[in-house]
Coordinates of C-alpha atoms and ligand atoms in Angstrom, one line a residue:
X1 CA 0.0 0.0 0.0
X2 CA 1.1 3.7 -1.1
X3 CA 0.3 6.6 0.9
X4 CA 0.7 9.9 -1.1
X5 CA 1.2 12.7 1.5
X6 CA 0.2 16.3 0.4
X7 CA 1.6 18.7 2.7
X8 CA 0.7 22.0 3.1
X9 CA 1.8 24.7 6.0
X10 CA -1.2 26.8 7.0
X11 CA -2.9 24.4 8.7
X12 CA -0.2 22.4 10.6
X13 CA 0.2 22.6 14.4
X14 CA 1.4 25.5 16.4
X15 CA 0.9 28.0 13.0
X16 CA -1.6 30.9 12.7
X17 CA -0.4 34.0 11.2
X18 CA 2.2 34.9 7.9
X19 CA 5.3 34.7 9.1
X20 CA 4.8 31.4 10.7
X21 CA 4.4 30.1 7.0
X22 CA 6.4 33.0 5.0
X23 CA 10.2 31.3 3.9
X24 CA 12.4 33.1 5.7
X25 CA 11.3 34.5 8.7
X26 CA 12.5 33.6 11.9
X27 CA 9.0 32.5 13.2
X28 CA 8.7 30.0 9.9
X29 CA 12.2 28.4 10.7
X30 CA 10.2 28.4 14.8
X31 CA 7.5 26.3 13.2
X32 CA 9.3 23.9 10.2
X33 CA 9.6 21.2 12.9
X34 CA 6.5 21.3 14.3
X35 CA 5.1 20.8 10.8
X36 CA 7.4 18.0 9.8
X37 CA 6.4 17.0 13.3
X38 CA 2.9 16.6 12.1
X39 CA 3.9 14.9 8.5
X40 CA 6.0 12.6 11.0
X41 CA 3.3 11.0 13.0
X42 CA 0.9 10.4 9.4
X43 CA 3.7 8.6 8.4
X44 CA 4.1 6.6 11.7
X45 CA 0.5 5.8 11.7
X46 CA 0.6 5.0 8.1
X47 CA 3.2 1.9 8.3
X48 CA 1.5 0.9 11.7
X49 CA -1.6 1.0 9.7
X50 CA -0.1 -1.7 7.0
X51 CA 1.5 0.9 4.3
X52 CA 4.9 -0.3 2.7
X53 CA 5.5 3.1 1.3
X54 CA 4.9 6.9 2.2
X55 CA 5.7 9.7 -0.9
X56 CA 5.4 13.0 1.0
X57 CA 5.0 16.3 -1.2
X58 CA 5.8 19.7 -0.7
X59 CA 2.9 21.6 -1.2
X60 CA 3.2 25.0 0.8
X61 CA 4.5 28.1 -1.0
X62 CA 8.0 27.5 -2.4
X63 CA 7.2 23.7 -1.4
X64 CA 10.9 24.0 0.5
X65 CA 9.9 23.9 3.7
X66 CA 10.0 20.3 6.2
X67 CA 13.2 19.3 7.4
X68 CA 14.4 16.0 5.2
X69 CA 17.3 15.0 8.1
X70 CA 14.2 14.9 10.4
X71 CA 12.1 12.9 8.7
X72 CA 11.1 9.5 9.1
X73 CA 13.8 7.3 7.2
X74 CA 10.7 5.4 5.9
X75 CA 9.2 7.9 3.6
X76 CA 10.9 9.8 1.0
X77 CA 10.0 13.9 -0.1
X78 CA 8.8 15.1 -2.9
X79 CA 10.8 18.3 -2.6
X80 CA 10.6 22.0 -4.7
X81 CA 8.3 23.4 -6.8
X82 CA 7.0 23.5 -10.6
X83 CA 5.0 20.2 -10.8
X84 CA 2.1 19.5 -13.2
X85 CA 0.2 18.3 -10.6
X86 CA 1.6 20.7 -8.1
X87 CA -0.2 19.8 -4.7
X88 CA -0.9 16.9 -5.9
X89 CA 1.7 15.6 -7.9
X90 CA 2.9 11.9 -7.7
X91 CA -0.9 10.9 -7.5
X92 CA -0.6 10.4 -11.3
X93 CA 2.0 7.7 -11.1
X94 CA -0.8 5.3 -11.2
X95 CA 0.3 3.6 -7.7
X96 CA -1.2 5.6 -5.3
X97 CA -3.5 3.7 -2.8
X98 CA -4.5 6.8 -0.7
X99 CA -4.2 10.2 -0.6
X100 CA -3.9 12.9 2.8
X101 CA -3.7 16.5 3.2
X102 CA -1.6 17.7 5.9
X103 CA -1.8 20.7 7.0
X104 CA -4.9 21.9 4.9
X105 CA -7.2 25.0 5.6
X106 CA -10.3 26.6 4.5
X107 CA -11.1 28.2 1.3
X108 CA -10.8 31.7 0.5
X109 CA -13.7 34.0 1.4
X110 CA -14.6 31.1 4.0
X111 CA -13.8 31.3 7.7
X112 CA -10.5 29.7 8.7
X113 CA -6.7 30.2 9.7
X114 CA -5.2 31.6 7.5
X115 CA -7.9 30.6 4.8
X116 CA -7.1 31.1 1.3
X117 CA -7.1 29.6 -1.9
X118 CA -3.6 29.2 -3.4
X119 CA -3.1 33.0 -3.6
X120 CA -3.0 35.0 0.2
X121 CA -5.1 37.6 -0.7
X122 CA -5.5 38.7 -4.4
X123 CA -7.8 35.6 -5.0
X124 CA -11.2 36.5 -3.4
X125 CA -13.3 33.2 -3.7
X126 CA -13.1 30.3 -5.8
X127 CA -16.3 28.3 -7.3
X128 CA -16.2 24.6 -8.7
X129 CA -19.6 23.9 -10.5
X130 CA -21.3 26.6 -7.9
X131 CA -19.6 25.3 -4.7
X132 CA -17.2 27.5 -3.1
X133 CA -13.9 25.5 -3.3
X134 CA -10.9 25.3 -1.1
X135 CA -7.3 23.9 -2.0
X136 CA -8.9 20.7 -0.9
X137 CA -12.1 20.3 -2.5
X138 CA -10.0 21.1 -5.6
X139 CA -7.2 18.5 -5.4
X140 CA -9.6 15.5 -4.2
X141 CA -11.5 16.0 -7.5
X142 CA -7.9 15.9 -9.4
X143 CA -7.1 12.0 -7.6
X144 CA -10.5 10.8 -7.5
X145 CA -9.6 10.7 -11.3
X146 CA -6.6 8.8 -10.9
X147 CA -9.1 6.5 -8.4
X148 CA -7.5 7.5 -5.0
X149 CA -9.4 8.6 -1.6
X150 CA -8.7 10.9 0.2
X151 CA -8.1 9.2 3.7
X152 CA -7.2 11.6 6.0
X153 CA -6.9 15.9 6.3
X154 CA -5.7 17.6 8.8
X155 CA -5.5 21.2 9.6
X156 CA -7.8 23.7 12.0
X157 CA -11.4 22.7 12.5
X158 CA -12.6 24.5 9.6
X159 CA -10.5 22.4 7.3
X160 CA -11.9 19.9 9.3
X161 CA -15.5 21.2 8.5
X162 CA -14.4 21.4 4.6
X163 CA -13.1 17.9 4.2
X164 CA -16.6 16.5 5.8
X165 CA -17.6 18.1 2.5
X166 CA -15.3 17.0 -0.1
X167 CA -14.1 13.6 1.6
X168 CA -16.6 12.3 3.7
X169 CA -15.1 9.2 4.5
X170 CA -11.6 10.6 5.2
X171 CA -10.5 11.1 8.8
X172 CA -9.8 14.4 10.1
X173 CA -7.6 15.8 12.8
X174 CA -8.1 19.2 14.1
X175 CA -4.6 20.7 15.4
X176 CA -6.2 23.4 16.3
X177 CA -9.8 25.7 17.2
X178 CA -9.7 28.7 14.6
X179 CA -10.5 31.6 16.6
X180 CA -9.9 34.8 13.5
X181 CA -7.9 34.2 10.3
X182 CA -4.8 34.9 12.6
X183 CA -5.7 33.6 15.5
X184 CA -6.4 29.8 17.1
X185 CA -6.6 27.8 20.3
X186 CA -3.2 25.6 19.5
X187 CA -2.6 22.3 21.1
X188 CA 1.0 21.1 21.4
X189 CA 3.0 19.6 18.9
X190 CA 3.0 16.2 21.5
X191 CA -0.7 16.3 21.4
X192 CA -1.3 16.8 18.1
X193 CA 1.3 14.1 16.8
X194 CA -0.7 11.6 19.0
X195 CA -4.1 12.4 17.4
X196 CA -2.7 12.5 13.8
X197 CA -0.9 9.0 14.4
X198 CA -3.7 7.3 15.8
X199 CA -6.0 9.0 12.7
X200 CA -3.4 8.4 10.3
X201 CA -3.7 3.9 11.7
X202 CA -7.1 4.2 11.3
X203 CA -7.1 6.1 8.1
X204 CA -4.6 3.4 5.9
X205 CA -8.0 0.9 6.1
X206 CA -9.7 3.8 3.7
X207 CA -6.9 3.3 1.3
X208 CA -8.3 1.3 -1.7
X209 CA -7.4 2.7 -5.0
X210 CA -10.2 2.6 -8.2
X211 CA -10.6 2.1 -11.3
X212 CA -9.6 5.8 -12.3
X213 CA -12.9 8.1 -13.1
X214 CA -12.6 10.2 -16.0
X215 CA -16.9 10.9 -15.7
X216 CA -17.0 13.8 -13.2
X217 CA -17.2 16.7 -15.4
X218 CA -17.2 19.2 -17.2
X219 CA -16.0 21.4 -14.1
X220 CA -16.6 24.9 -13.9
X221 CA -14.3 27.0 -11.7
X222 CA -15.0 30.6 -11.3
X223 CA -12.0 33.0 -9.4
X224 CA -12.8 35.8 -8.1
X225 CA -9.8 38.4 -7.6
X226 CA -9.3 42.1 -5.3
X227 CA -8.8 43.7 -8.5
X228 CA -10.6 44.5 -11.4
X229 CA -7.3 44.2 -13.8
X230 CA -6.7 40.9 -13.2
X231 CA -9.5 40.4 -15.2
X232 CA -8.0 40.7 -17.9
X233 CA -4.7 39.2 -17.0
X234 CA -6.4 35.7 -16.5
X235 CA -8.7 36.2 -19.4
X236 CA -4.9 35.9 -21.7
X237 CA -5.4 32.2 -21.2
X238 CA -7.5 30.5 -23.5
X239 CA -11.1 29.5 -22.6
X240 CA -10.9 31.8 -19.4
X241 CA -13.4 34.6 -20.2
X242 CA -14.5 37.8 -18.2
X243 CA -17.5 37.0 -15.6
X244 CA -18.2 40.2 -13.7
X245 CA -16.2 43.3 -12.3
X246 CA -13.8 40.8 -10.4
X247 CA -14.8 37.7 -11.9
X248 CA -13.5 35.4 -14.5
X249 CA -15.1 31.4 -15.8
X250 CA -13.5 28.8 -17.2
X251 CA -15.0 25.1 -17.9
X252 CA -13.0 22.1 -18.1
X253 CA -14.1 18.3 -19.0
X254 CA -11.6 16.7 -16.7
X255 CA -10.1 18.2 -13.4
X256 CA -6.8 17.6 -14.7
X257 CA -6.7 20.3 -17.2
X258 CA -9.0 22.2 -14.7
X259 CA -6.1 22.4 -11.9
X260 CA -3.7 23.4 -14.8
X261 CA -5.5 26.1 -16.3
X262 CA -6.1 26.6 -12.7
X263 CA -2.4 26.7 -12.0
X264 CA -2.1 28.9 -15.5
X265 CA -4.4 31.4 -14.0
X266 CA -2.6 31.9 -10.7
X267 CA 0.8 32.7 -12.5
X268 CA -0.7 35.1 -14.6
X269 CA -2.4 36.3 -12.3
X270 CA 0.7 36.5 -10.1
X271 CA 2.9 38.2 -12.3
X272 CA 0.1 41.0 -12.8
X273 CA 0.2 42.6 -9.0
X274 CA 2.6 45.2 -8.5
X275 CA 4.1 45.6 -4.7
X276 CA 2.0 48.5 -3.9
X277 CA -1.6 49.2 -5.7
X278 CA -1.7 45.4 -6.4
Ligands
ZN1 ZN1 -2.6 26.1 1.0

């Protein structure tokens, strides 16, 4: 059995507000082992739950940020950026049993630490097919093509809330109470790794890989942004047209060219926003 592990910083223990998850601040280098402290006990739970092999990848930011010479000698790290399948890549290998997201959080516009989807602040809200979509909802229709579950998410309780939606089944540990976007009840690292090893056992049962799905679609994902120009900036990339002040649509048959005209959309976008008057 192959566990992919999809780890992301916002939502991992002891971390509520930008610097804990901005590269190079001292608070980020604080909190880098209390997320690989997380990823650790999934993979702990994962091999006492029957897996013979753990792939963890990067998913947060410059996806350069748990410690390899602290990780479990088990697993190996999908490690750096630029990745067709960017949060998500490895799932297309074809040997996937079960997917989990680490560290996950709520979706932009929602209620959450440090909620947002894949860009902080200049993407407002996010729509698949009318739904309001969070980093999570998005990738778990990207490997329930390839015919992998999601098994387990972890994060604040709000991430907890949005997995009940996208990945019923899965198991969910909260690492925290979100209290404001920059704020949360914590619970220590100790604590957390307990709950997430014990989840991640229990979780490695769920992990029964499909006959991959390509039926789902088409998927529409609508972006909203916190500036009318970007409207234009995303609408460079073909299919993506204008839908409002702030608004653009695109529709996809399969959520693998979805995510990637997804992932166009956010590096145009990105490149578009100036320091100041973004
Ligand atoms: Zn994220």
């Amino acid at each position: 059995m192959k566990i992919l592990i999809s780890a992301d910083m916002e939502g991992a223990t002891g971390v509520t507000w930008p610097a804990d998850v901005l590269p190079g601040h001292a608070q980020w280098e604080r909190c880098r082992p209390m997320f690989t402290s997380d990823v650790n006990a999934a993979i702990s739970g994962f091999f006492d739950g029957g897996a013979d092999e753990v792939l963890v990848n990067e998913a947060h930011w410059t996806m350069r940020n748990l410690l390899l010479e602290r990780l479990d000698d088990r697993a190996q790290m999908l490690t750096g950026r630029h990745k067709s399948l960017s949060m998500v890549e490895g799932v297309q290998r074809g040997d996937v049993d079960g997917v989990a997201f680490l560290g996950y959080h709520a979706a932009a516009g929602a209620e959450g630490v440090l909620a947002h989807t894949y860009l902080a602040n200049t993407i407002t809200g996010v729509w698949l097919n009318g739904t309001r979509a969070s980093e999570g909802l998005l990738n778990a229709h990207v490997v329930a093509e390839y015919g992998v579950p999601v098994v387990l998410v972890t994060g604040d309780d709000k991430a907890c809330e949005d997995a009940a939606g996208y990945a019923p089944e899965a198991r969910t540990v909260a690492v925290k109470d979100h209290v404001s976007r920059y704020a949360a009840v914590c619970r220590t690292p100790a604590r957390t790794a307990a709950d997430i090893r014990a989840a991640a056992e229990a979780a490695a049962a769920l992990a029964i890989r499909h006959e991959p799905v390509r039926a789902g679609g088409p998927f529409t994902v609508e972006l909203e942004f916190d500036a009318e120009h970007l409207v234009g900036a995303a609408a460079v990339v073909p299919g993506v047209e204008p839908a409002g002040e702030r608004r653009v649509r695109y529709t996809s048959e399969t959520m693998y060219e979805g995510i990637r005209c997804f992932k166009a959309v956010t590096t145009l976008v990105s490149s578009a926003v100036e320091e100041q008057y973004g």
